[in-house]
XYZ file of C-alpha atoms in Angstrom:
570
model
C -6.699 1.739 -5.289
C -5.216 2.387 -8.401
C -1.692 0.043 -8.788
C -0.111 -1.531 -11.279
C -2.171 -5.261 -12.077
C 0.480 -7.586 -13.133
C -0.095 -10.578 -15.741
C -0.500 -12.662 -13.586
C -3.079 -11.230 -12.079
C -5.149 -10.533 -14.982
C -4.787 -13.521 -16.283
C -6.390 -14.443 -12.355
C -9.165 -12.226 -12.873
C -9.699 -13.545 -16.307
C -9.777 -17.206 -15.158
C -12.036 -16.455 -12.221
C -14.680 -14.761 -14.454
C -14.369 -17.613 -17.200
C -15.197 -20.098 -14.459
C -17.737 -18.020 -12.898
C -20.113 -17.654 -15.680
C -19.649 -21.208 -16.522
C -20.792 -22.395 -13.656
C -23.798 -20.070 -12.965
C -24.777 -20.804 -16.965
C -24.749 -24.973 -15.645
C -26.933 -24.169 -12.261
C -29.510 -21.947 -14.616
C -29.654 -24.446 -17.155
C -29.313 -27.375 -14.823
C -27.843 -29.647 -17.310
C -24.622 -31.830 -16.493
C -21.626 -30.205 -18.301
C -18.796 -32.442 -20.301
C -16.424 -29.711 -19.080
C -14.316 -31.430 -15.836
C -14.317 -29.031 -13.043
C -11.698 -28.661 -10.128
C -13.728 -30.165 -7.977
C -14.392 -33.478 -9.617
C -11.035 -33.617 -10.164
C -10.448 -33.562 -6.808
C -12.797 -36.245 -5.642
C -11.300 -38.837 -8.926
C -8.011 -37.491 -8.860
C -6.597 -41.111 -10.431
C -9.077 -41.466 -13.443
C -7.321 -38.298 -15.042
C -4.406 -37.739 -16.624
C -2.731 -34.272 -15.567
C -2.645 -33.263 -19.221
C -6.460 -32.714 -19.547
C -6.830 -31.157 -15.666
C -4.183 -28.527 -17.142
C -5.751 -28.058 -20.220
C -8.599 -26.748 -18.879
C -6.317 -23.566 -17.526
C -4.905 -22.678 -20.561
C -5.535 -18.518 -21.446
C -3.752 -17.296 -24.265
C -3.576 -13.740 -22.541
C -1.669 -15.385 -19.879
C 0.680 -17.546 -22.217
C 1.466 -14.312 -24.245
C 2.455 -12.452 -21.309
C 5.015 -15.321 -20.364
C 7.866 -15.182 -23.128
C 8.676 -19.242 -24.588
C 12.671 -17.488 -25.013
C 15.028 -20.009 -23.056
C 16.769 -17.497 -20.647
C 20.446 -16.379 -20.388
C 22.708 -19.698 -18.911
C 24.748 -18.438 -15.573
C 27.500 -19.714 -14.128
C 27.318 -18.872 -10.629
C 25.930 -21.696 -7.928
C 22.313 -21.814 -7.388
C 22.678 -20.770 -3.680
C 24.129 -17.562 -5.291
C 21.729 -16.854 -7.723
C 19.142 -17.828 -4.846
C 20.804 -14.673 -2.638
C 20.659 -12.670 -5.688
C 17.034 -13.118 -6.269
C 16.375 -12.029 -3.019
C 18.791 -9.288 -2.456
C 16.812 -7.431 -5.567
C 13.712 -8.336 -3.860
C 14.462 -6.239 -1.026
C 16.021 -3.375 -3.325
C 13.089 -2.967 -5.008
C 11.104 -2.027 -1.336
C 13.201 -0.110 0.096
C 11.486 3.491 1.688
C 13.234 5.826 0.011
C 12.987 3.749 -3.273
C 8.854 3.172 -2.920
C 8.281 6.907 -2.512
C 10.549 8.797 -5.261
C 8.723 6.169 -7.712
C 5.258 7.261 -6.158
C 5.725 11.195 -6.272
C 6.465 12.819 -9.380
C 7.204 16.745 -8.078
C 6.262 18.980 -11.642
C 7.253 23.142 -10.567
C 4.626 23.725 -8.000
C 2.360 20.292 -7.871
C 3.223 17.006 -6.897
C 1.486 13.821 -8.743
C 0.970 11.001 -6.271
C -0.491 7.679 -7.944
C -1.813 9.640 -10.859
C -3.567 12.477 -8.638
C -2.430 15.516 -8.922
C -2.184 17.694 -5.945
C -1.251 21.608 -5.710
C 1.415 23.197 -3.611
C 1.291 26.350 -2.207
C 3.651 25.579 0.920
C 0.288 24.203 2.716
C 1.754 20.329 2.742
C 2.181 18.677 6.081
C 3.497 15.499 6.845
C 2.963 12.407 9.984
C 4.395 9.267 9.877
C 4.673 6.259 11.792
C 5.978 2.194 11.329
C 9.663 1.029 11.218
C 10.207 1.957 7.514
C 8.724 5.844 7.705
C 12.299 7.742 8.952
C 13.437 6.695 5.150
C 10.506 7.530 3.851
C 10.262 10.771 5.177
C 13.539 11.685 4.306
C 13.017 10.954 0.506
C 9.149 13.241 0.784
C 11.099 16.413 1.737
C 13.627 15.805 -0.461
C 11.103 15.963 -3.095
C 8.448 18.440 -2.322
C 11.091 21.185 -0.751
C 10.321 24.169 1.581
C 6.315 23.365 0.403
C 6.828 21.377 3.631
C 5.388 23.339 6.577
C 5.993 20.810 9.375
C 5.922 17.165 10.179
C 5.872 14.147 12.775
C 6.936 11.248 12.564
C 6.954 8.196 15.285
C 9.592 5.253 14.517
C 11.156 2.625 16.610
C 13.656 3.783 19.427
C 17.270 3.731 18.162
C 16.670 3.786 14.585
C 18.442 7.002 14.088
C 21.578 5.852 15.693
C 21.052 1.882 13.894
C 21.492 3.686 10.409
C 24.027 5.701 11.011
C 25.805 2.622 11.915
C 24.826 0.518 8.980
C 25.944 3.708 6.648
C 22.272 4.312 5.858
C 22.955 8.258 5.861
C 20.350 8.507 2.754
C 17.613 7.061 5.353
C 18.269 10.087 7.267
C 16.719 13.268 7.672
C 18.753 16.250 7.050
C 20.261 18.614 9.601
C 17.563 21.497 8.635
C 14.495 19.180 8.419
C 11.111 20.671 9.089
C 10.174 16.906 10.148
C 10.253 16.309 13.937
C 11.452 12.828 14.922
C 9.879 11.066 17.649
C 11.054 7.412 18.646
C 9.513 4.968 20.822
C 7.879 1.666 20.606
C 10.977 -0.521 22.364
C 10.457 -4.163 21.147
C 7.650 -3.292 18.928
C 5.376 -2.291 21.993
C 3.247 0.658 22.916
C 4.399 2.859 25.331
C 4.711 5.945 26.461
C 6.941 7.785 24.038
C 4.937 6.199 20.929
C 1.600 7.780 23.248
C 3.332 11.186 23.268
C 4.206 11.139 19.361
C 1.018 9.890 18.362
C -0.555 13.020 20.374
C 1.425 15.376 18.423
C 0.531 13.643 15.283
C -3.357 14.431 16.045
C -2.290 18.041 17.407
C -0.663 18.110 13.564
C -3.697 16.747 11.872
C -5.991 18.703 13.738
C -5.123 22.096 13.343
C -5.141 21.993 9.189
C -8.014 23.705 7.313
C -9.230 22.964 3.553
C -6.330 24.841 1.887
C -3.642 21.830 3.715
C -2.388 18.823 2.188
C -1.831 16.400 4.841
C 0.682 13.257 3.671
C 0.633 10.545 5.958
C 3.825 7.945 5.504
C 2.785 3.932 7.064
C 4.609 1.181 7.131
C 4.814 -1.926 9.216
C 5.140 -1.521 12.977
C 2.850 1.851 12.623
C 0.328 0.450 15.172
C 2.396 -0.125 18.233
C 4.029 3.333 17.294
C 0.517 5.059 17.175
C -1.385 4.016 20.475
C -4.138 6.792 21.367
C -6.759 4.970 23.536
C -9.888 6.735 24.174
C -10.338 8.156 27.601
C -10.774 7.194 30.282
C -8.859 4.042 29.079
C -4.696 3.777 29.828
C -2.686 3.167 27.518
C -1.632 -0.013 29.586
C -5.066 -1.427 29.660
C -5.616 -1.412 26.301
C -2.591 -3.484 25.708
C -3.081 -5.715 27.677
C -6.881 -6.701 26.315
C -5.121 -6.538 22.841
C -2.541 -9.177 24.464
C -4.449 -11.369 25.788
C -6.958 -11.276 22.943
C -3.993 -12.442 20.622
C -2.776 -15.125 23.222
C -6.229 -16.657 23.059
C -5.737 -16.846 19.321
C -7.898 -13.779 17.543
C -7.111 -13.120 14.230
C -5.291 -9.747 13.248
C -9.158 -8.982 11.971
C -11.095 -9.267 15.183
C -7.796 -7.491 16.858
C -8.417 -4.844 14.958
C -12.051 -4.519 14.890
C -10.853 -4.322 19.101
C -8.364 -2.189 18.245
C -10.235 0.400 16.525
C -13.169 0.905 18.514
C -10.318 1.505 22.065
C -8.335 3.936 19.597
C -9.032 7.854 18.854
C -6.904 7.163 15.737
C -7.378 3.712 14.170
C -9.611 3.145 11.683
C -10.079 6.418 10.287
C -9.584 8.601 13.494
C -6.457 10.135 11.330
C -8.183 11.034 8.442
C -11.195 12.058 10.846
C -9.041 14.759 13.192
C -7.501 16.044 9.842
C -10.729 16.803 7.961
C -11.599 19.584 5.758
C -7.794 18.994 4.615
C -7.087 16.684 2.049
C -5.118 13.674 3.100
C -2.747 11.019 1.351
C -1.627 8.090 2.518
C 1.500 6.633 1.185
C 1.796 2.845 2.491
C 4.661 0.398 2.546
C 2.424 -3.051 3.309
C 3.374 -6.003 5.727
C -0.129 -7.625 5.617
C -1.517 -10.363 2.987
C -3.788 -8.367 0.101
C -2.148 -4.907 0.994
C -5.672 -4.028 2.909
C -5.313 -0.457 4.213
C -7.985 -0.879 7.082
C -5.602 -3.451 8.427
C -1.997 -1.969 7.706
C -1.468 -0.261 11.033
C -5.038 -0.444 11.623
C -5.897 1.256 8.961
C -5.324 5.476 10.325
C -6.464 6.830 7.589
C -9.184 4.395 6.193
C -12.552 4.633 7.167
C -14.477 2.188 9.218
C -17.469 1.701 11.260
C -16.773 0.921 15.008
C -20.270 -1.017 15.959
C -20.130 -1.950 19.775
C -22.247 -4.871 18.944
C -19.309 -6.692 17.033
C -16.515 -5.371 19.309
C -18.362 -7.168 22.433
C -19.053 -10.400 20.064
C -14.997 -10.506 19.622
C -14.306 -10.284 23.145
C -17.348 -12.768 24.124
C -15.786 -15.408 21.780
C -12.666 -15.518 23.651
C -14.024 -15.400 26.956
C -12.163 -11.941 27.729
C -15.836 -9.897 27.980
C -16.006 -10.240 31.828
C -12.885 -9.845 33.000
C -12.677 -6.405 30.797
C -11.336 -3.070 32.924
C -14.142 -0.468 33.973
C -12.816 2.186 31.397
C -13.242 -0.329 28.813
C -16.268 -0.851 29.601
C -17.158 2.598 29.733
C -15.846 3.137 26.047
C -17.488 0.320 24.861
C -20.825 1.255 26.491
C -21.578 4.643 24.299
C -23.369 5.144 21.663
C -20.692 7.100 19.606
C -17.460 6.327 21.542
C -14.886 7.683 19.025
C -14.205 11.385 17.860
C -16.232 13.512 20.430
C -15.202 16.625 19.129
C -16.845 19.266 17.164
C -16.127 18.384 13.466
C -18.356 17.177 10.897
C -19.066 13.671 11.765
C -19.971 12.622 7.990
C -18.048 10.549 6.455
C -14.365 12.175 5.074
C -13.417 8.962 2.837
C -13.449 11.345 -0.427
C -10.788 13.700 1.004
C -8.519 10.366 1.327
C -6.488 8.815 -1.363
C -4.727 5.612 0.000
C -1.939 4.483 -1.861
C -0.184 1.399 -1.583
C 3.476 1.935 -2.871
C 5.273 -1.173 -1.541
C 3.991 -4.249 -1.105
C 4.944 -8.460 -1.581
C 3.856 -8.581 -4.787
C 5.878 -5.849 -5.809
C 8.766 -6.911 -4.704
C 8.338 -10.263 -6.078
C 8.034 -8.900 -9.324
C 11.532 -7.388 -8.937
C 13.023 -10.462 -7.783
C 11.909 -11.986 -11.308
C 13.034 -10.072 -13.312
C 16.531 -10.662 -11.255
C 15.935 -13.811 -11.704
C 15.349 -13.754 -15.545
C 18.737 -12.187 -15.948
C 20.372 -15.009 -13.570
C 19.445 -17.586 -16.304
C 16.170 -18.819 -15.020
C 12.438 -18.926 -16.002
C 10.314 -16.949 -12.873
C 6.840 -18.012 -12.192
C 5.368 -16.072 -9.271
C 2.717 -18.724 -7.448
C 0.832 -16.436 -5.132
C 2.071 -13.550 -2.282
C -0.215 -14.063 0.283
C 0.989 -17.822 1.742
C -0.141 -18.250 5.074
C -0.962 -21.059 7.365
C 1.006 -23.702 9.293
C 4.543 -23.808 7.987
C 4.171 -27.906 8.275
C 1.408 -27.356 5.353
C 3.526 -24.766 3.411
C 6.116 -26.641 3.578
C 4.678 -30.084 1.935
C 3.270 -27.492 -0.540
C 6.544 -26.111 -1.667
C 7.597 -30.145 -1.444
C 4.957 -31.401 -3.564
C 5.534 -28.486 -6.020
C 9.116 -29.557 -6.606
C 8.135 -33.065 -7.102
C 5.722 -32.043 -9.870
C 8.534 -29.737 -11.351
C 11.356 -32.438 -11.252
C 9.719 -35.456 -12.251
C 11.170 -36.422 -15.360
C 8.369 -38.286 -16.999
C 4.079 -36.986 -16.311
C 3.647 -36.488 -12.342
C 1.478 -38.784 -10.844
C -2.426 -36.951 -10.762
C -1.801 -37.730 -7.272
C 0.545 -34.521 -6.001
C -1.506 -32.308 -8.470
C -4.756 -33.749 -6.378
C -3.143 -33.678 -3.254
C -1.653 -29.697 -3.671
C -5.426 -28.342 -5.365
C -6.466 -30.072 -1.639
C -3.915 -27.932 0.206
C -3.897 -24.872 -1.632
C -7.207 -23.434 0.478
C -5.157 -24.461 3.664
C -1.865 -21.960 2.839
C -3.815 -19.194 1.258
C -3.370 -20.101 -2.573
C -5.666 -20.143 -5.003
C -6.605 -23.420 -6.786
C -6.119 -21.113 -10.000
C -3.093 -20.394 -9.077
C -1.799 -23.992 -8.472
C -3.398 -24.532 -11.695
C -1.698 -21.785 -13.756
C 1.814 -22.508 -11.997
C 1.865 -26.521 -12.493
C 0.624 -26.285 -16.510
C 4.058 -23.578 -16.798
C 6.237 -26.120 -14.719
C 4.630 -28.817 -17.085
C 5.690 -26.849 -19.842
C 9.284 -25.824 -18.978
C 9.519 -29.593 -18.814
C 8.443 -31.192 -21.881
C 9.333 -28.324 -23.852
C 12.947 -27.649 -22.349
C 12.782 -24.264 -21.048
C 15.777 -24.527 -18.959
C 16.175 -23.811 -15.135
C 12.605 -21.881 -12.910
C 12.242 -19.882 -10.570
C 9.142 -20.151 -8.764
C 8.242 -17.132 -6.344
C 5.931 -16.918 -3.662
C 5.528 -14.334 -0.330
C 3.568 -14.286 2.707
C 3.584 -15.021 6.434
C 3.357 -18.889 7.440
C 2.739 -19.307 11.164
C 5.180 -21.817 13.373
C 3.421 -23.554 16.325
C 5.429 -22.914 19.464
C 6.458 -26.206 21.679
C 10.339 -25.365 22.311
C 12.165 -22.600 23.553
C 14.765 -22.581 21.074
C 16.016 -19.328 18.828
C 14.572 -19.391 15.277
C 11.593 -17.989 13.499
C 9.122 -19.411 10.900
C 11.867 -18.814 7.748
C 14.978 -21.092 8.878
C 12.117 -23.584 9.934
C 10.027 -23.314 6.910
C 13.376 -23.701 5.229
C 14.632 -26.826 7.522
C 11.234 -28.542 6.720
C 11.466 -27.961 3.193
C 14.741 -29.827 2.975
C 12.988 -32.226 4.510
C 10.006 -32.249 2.215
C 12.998 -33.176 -0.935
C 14.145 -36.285 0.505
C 15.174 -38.647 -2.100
C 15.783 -35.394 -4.988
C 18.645 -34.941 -6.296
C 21.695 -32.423 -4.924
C 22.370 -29.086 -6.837
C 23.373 -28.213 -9.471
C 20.838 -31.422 -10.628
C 18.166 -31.015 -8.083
C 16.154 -28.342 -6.273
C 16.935 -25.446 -3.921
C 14.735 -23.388 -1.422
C 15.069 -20.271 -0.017
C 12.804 -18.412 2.450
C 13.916 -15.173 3.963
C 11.686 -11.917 5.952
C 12.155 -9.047 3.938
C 12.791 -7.181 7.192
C 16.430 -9.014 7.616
C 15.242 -10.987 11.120
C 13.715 -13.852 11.462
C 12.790 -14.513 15.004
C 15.334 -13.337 17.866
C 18.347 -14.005 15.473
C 20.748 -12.449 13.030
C 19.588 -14.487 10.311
C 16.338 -13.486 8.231
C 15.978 -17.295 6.780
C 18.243 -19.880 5.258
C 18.764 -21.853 2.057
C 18.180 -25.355 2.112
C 18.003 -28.457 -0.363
C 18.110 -32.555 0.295
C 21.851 -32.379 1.460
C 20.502 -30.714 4.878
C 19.087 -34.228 5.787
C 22.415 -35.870 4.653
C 24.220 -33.273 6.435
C 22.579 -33.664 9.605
C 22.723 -37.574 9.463
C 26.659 -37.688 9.477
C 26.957 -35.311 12.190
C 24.555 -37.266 14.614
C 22.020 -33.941 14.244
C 18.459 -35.569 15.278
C 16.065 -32.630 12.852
C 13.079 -33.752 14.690
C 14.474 -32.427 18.203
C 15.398 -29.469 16.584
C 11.998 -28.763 15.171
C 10.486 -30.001 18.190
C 12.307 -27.190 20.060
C 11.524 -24.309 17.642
C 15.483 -24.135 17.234
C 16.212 -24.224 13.314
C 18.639 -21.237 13.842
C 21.111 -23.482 15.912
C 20.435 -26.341 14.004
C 21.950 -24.353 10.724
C 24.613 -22.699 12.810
C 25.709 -26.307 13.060
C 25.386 -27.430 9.581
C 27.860 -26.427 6.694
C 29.572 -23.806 9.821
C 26.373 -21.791 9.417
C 26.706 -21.138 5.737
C 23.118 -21.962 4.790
C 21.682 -18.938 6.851
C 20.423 -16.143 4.843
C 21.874 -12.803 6.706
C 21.365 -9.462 4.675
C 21.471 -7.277 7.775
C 19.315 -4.432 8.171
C 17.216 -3.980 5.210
C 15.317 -1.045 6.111
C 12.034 -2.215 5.345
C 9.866 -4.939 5.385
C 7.102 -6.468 3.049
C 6.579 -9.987 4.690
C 8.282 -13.062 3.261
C 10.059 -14.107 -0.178
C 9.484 -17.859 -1.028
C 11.760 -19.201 -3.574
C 12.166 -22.378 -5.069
C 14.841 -23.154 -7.960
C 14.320 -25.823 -9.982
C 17.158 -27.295 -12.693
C 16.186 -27.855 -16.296
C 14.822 -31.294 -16.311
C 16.890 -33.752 -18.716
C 14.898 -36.165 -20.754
């Protein structure tokens, strides 16, 4: 879809295609090339000197795009500047932000993500996820009485939450053609999200080719959307979608399950609303922002073959023990979307728009950062895996950036070996370690290297915490034997969506003093992160000053990563 490509990620693109045709013009010639690839690096990491590896990633287009200007010096503590950072971070997501920068209303057309669409009061509206009541409220504010109607399913209580938090602006207003419908208590199906997600396809179905049909989705939209396909309950396909997770699937193959049990996933939206034309507004809370994944993906398009569904549930030994209706579903030859509509394909009446996403939002949180006196580098937004591996990632990364003299080839051999493991990019390594190199021998000042995502914690304790204050905790860890601020690193990791775990906090803000810290007051870490309890082991340290609590933020885009790093004296 069309969005704006950062430098970053051209300079990505440019890299990738560079390396592709260089190796595909070695394997046609078959000729050994002087040119030292990333993988021979890898395999005689000590025979190299990091200056050549990091010469080999060196694209002007990039380089221009990063300005050499030392930034602004600030006088506030790093831990501040850290909150800062991420405070803009989640500013620059919120719902009502995301959409009034997506919809441009000119007299009696609205342009959505360079498409312009024709009012005639013949728009419609549906929503669903735990950011939509904001974004809703911002739509009608901009398209007017063009509205006809609306739905919208959102968690129970919201309505009442944001009046207390003073989030009027989130609201809708007293006259509002947009019916509210809330359900979904602790982010689970039930029956109120079944009745709202029926009156969303009552909505949907009814509209003819003259309609506009704008569909708001944000995270949470799935559990608020549940339509299984008769004669399946809406009980029984929870719990194959629960036990399918506790056996380990991965948010794909829950899906693919998903979709094919669902009149409404994957497409069914879009499908029930055709010949209108329909656009998607979406607020992501999944790695690479893909659409057929963000709620299950409504109103993208996707084949449902039996064939794969059964392989999913075969793989985890679930195909067996499977209810009769399931069965029955699963057994037809066109399960989904029995009614009398064109069963072609409706993908070219849909226009899916991502509006807010990680990367977004990390690009905000630069540019704060920028005007807090520091350098930002954005690593990657999609950093996944065990937190024990993204942690020594974000450990070895501050080594690199803090060693005074050339750092050993060893952490740049051992983080190209990890990067695969937390869903970054050996380009990406690449790219960030020659600008840490950089800021160092050159004298750039202090960085401020950005990353999102959603690490996973193993569970073995009972404790309260959630993968941020641990990620965080085993950071801290990760920096023994740095220096303290203001002379040595800081890291921050927060959710975007203010909670992290069942806590107040939404991450915490660590450095090397949390080990010191913990020593004098008898505080054994390993317990701590043996019981999953990082949120009691910060309430303990500095009186619980190192948690991260924004409150409600109204939205949520994943995780912010952020590391700060000093200027490096020579």
């Amino acid at each position: 879809m069309p969005l704006e490509t950062s430098g970053d990620e051209k300079a990505s693109r440019f890299c990738s295609r560079k390396q592709h045709g260089r190796r595909r013009s070695e394997e046609e010639n078959n000729s050994r090339s002087s040119v030292l690839t990333e993988r021979q690096f890898l395999l005689r990491p000590t025979e190299l000197s990091m200056a050549r590896v990091l010469s080999l990633f060196r694209p002007q287009p990039f380089l221009a795009l990063v300005s050499r200007r030392k930034p602004t010096l600030c006088k506030m503590s790093m831990d501040s500047r850290a909150r800062e950072v991420f405070a803009a971070a989640v500013e620059a997501v919120q719902p009502d932000t995301v959409v009034r920068q997506s919809m441009e209303r000119k007299e009696d057309s609205v342009i959505i993500n360079g498409h312009k669409f024709t009012l005639k009061h013949n728009l419609h509206l549906v929503g669903f996820g735990k950011a939509v009541l904001g974004m809703a409220a911002e739509a009608e504010r901009i398209v007017g009485d063009h509205l006809v109607k609306g739905v919208i399913s959102v968690p129970h209580g919201i309505q009442q939450t944001l009046q207390q938090h003073g989030k009027d602006h989130l609201l809708l207003k007293e006259n509002s053609r947009i019916r509210v419908m809330e359900g979904a208590k602790h982010n689970l199906p039930d029956v109120d999200a079944q009745k709202a997600a029926e009156a969303i396809k009552q909505l949907a179905s009814e509209l003819t080719e003259k309609d506009l049909l704008l569909v708001l989705i944000s995270g949470g939209g799935s559990a608020l959307l549940p339509a299984p396909i008769p004669p399946i309950s809406l009980q029984e396909k929870h719990d194959v979608t629960r036990r399918l997770a506790g056996a380990g699937a991965t948010i794909q193959e829950l899906n693919t399950v998903r979709r094919a049990l669902s009149f409404l996933k994957g497409g069914g939206l879009a499908h029930c609303a055709h010949p209108a034309q329909v656009v998607s507004l979406i607020l992501s809370d999944v790695i690479g922002d893909p659409v057929d994944l963000i709620a299950s993906g409504p109103t993208a398009w996707s084949e449902v073959w039996p064939e794969e569904v059964l392989s999913v549930l075969e793989r985890y030994k679930l195909l067996n023990s499977l209810p009769a209706s399931v069965k029955d579903v699963l057994g037809r030859p066109s399960p989904r979307w029995r009614e009398n509509k064109d069963e072609s394909n409706t993908s070219g009446h849909v226009l899916n728009a991502v509006i807010g996403s990680n990367s977004i939002a990390l690009k905000c949180a630069g540019r704060r950062a920028r005007e807090l006196g520091f350098r930002p580098v954005v690593l990657a937004p999609g950093v996944c895996g065990d937190v024990r591996s993204v942690s020594r990632l974000y450990g070895l990364l501050a080594r690199f950036a803090c060693s005074r003299e050339e750092p050993p080839p060893e952490i740049a051999a051992e983080l190209l070996r990890l990067g695969p493991e937390v869903g970054v990019e050996s380009w990406d390594l690449c790219r960030t370690m020659q600008v840490l190199g950089e800021g160092r021998t050159e004298g750039w000042g202090s960085t401020c290297l950005l990353a999102g995502g959603e690490p996973t914690v193993e569970l073995t304790g009972n404790g309260r915490g959630g993968r941020n204050q641990e990620l965080a905790l085993r950071v801290g860890l990760e920096l023994r034997g740095l220096k303290l601020p203001p002379n040595g690193p800081v890291f921050l990791s927060g959710g975007t969506d203010g909670q992290d775990g069942p806590t107040e906090a939404a991450g915490a803000i660590t450095d090397w003093g949390v080990y010191e810290e913990a020593q004098a007051k008898g505080l054994d870490i390993d317990n701590f992160l043996t019981n999953n309890d990082s949120y009691t082991f910060f309430t303990c340290l500095s009186a619980g000053q190192r948690l991260l609590v924004p409150g409600l933020t109204c939205t949520n885009v994943m995780d912010v990563h952020m590391l700060l790093i000093p200027p490096i004296p020579h």
